PDB file of C-alpha atoms in Angstrom:
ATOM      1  CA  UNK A   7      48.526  21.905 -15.819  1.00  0.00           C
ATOM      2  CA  UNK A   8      49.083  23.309 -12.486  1.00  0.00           C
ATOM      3  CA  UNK A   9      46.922  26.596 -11.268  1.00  0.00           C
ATOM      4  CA  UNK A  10      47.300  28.902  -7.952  1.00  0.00           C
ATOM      5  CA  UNK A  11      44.858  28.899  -5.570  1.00  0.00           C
ATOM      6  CA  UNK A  12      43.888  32.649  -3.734  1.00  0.00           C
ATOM      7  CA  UNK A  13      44.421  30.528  -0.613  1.00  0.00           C
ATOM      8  CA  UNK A  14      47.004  28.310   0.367  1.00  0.00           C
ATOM      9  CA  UNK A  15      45.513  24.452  -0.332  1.00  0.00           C
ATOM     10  CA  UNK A  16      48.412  23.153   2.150  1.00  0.00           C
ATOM     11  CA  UNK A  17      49.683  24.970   4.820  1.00  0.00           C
ATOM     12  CA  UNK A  18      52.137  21.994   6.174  1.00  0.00           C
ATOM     13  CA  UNK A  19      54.118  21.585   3.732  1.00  0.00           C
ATOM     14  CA  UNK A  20      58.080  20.295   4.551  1.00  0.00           C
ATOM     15  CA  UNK A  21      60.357  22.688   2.788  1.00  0.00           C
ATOM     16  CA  UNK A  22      63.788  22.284   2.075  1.00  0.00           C
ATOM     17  CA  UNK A  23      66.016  25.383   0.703  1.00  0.00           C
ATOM     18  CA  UNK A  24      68.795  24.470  -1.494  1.00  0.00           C
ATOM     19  CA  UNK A  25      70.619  28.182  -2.006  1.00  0.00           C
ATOM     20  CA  UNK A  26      73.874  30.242  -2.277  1.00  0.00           C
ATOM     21  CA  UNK A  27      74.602  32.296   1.061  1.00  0.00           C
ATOM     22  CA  UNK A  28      71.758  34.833   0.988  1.00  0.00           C
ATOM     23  CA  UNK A  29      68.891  32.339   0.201  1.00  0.00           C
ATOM     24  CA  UNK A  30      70.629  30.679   3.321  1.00  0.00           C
ATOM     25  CA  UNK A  31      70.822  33.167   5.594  1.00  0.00           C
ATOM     26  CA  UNK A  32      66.879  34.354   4.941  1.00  0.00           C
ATOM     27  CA  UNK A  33      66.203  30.261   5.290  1.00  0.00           C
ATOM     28  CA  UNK A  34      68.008  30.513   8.644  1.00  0.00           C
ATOM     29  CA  UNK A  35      66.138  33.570   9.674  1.00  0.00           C
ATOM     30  CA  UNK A  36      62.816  32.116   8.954  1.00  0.00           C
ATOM     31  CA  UNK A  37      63.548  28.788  10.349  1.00  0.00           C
ATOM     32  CA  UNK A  38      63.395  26.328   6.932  1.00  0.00           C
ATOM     33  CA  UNK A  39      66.143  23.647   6.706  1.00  0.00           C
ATOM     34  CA  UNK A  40      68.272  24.791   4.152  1.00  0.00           C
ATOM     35  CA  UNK A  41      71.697  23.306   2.217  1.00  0.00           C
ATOM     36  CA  UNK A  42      74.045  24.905   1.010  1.00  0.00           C
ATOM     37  CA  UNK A  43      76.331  24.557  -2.537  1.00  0.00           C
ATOM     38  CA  UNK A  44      79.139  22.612   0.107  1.00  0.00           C
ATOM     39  CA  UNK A  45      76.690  20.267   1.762  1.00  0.00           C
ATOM     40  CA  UNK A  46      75.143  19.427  -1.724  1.00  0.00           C
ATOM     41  CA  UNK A  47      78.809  18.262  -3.129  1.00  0.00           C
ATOM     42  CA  UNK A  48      78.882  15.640  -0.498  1.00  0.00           C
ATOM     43  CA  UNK A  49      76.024  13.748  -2.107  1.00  0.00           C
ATOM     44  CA  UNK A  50      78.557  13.109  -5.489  1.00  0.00           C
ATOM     45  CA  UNK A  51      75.008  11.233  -6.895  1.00  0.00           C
ATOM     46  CA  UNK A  52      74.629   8.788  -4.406  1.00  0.00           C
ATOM     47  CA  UNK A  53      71.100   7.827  -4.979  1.00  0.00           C
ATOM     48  CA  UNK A  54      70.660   6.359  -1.690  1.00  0.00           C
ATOM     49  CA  UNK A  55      71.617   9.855   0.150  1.00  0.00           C
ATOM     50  CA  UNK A  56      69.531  11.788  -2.666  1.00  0.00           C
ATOM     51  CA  UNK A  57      66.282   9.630  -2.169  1.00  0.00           C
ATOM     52  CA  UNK A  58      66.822   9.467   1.919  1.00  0.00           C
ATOM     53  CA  UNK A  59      67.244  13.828   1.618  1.00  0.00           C
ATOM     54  CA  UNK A  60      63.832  13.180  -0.977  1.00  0.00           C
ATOM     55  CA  UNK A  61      62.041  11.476   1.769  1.00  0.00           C
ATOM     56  CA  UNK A  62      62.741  14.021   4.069  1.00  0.00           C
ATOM     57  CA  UNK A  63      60.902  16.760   2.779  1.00  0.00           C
ATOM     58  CA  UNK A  64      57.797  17.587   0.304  1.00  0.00           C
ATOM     59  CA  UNK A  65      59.244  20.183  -1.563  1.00  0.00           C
ATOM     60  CA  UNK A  66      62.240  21.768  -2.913  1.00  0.00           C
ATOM     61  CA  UNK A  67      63.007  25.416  -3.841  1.00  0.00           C
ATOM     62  CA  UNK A  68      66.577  26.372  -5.334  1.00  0.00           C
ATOM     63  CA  UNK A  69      68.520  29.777  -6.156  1.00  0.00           C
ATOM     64  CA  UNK A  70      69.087  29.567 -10.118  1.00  0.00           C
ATOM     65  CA  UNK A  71      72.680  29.516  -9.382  1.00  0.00           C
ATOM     66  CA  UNK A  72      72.331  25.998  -7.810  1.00  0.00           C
ATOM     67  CA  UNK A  73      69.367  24.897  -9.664  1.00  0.00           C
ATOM     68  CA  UNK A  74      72.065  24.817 -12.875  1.00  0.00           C
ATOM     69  CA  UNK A  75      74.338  22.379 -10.905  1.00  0.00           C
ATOM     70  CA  UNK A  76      71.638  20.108  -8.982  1.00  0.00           C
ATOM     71  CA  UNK A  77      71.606  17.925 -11.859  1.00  0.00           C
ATOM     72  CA  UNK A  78      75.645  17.659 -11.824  1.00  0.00           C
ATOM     73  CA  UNK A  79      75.613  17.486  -8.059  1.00  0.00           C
ATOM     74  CA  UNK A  80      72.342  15.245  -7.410  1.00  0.00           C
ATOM     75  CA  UNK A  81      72.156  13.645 -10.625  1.00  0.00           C
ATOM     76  CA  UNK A  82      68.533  12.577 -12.300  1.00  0.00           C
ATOM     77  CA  UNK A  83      67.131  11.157  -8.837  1.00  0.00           C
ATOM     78  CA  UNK A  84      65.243  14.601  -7.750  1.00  0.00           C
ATOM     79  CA  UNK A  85      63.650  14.533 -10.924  1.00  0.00           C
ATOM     80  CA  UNK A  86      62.296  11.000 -11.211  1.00  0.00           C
ATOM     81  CA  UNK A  87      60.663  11.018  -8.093  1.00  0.00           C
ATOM     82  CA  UNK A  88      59.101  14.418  -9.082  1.00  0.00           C
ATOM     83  CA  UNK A  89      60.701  16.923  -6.991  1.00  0.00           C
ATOM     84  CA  UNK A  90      62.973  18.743  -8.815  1.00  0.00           C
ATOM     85  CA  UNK A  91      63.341  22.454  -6.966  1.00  0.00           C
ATOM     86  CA  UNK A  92      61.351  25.324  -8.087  1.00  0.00           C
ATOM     87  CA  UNK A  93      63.243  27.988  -8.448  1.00  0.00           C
ATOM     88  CA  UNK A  94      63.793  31.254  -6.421  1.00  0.00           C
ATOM     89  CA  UNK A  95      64.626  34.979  -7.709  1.00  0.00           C
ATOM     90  CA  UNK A  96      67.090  36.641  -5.944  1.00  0.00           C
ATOM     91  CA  UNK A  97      64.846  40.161  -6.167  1.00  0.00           C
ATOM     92  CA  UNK A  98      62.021  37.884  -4.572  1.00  0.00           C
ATOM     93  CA  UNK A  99      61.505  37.358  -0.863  1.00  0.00           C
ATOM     94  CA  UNK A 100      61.738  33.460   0.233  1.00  0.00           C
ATOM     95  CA  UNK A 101      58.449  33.725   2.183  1.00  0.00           C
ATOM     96  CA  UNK A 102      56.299  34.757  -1.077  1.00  0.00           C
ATOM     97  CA  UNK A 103      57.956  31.804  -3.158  1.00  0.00           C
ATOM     98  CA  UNK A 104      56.930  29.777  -0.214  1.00  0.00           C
ATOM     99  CA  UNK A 105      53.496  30.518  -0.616  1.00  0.00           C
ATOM    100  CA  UNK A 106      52.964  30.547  -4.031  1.00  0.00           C
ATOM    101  CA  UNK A 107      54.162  26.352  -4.033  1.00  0.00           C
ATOM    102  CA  UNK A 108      51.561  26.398  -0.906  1.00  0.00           C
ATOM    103  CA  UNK A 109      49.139  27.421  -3.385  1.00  0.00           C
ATOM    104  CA  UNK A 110      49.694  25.707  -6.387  1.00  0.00           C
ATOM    105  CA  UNK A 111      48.070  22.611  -7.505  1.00  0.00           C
ATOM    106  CA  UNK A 112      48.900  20.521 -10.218  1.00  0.00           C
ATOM    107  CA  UNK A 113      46.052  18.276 -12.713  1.00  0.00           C
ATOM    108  CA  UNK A 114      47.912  15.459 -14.495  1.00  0.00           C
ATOM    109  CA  UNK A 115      45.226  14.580 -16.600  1.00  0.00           C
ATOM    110  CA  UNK A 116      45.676  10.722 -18.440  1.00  0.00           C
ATOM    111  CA  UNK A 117      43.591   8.011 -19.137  1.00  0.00           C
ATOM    112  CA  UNK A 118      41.944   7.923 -15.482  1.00  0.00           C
ATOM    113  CA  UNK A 119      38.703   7.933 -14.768  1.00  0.00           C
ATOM    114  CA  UNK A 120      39.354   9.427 -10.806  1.00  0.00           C
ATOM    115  CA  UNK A 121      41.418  12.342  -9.976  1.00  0.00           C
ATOM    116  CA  UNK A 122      42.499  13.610  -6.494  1.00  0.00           C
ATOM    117  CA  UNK A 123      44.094  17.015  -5.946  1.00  0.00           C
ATOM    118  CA  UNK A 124      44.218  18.827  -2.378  1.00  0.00           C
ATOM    119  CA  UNK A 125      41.649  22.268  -2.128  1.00  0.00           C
ATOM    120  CA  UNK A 126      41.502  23.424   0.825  1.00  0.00           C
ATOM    121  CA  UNK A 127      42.378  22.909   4.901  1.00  0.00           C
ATOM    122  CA  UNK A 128      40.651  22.492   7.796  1.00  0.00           C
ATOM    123  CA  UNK A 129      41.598  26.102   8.703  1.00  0.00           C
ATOM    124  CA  UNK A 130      40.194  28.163   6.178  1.00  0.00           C
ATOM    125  CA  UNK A 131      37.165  29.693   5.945  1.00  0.00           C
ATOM    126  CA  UNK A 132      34.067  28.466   4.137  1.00  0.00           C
ATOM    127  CA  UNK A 133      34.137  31.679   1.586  1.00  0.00           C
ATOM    128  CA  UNK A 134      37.960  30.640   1.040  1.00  0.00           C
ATOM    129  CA  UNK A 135      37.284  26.813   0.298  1.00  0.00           C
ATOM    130  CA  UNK A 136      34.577  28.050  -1.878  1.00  0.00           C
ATOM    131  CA  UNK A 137      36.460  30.504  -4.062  1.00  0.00           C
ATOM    132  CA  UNK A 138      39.505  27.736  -4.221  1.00  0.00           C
ATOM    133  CA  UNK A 139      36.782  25.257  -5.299  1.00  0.00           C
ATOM    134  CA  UNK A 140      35.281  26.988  -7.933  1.00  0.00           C
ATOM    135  CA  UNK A 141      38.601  28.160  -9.686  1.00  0.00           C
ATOM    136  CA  UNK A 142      39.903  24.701  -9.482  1.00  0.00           C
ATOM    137  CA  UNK A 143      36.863  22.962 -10.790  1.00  0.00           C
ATOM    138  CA  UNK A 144      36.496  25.386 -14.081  1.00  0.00           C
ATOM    139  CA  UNK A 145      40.119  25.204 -14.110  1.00  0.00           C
ATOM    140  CA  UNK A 146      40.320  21.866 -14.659  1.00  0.00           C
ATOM    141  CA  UNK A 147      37.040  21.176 -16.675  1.00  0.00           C
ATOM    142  CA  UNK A 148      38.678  24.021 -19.369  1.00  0.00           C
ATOM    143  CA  UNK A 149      41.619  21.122 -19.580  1.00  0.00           C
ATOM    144  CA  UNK A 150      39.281  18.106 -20.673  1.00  0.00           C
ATOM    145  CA  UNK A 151      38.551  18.241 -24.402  1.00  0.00           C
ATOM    146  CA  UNK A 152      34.627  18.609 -24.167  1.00  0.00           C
ATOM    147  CA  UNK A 153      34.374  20.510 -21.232  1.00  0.00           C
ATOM    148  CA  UNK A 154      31.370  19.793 -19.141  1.00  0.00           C
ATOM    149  CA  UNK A 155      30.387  17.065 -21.534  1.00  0.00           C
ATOM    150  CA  UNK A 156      33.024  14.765 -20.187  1.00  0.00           C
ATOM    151  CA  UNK A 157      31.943  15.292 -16.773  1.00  0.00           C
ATOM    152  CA  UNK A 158      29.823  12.573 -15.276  1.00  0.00           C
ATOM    153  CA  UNK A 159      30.200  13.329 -11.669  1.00  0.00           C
ATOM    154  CA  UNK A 160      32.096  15.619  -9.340  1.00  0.00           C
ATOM    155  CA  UNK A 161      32.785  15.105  -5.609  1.00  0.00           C
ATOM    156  CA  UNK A 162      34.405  16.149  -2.838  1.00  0.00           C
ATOM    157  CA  UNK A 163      36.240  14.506   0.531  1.00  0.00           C
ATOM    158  CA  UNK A 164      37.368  15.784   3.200  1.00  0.00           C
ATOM    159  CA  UNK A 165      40.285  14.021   4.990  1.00  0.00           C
ATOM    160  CA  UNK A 166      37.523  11.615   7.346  1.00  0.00           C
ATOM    161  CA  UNK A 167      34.609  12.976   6.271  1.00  0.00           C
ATOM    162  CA  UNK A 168      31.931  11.244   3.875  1.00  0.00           C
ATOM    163  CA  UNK A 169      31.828  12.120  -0.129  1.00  0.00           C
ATOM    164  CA  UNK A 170      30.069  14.968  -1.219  1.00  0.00           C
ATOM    165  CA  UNK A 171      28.625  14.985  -4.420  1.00  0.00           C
ATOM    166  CA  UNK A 172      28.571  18.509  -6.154  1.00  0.00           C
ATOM    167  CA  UNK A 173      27.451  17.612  -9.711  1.00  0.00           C
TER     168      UNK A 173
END
């Protein structure tokens, strides 16, 4: 399941518009790399020029008018390596869609025993890491099947910092 954070968990990510005109223009005014429905014919699925446009960037957000032809245009490439576009509403500003996917993270819950997701930034305030802490911690015990019974230990790490055991 994936859940949205109060605060933004990462702040850098790469973003990479792929929208008709207007989703363009606001891309251009904000300074995000953008393509456009032209630029993304010249790819005709060449998965070497799809996965070199993947490296590139961390993220993806479309207009639903070219999120309908990515596949067609792209082919399956985006999607196997997990970054298929979001999508953006025309009624909706580009800079809140932004931040919502800067403050989303995702639990993928299978048969491991360790799971990493990113909380928080060396920015942020301790009341902020806090708040994003607890929500994803209950968040993610309400996804195991026994709750807090399948919990053995919890612990956090910072980027260089030591491990932090919080239960």
């Amino acid at each position: 399941g994936s859940l949205k954070l109060p605060s933004p968990a990462r702040p850098r990510v790469k973003f990479c518009v792929l929208g008709d005109q207007l989703h363009c223009d606001e891309a251009a005014k904000l300074g995000i790399p953008f393509k456009g429905l032209e630029e993304l014919k010249t790819f005709k699925r060449n998965k070497k020029k799809v996965k070199k446009l993947a490296q590139e960037y961390d993220h993806f957000v479309a207009s639903e008018t070219i999120l309908r032809v990515i596949p067609r245009l792209l082919g399956p490439t985006l999607s196997k390596l997990g970054k298929f576009p979001s999508l953006i509403a025309h009624g909706d500003p580009l800079e809140n869609a932004l931040m919502i996917v800067r403050s989303t993270v995702k639990f993928q819950l299978k048969k491991v025993v360790c799971l990493a997701t990113p909380l928080g930034d060396c920015s942020m305030t301790v009341e902020e890491l806090k708040l994003n802490l607890t929500l994803a911690v209950n968040y993610f015990v309400s996804l195991l099947k026994k709750t807090w019974q399948n919990v053995k230990s919890l612990n956090i790490k910072a980027t260089q910092g030591e491990v932090i055991r919080i239960y």
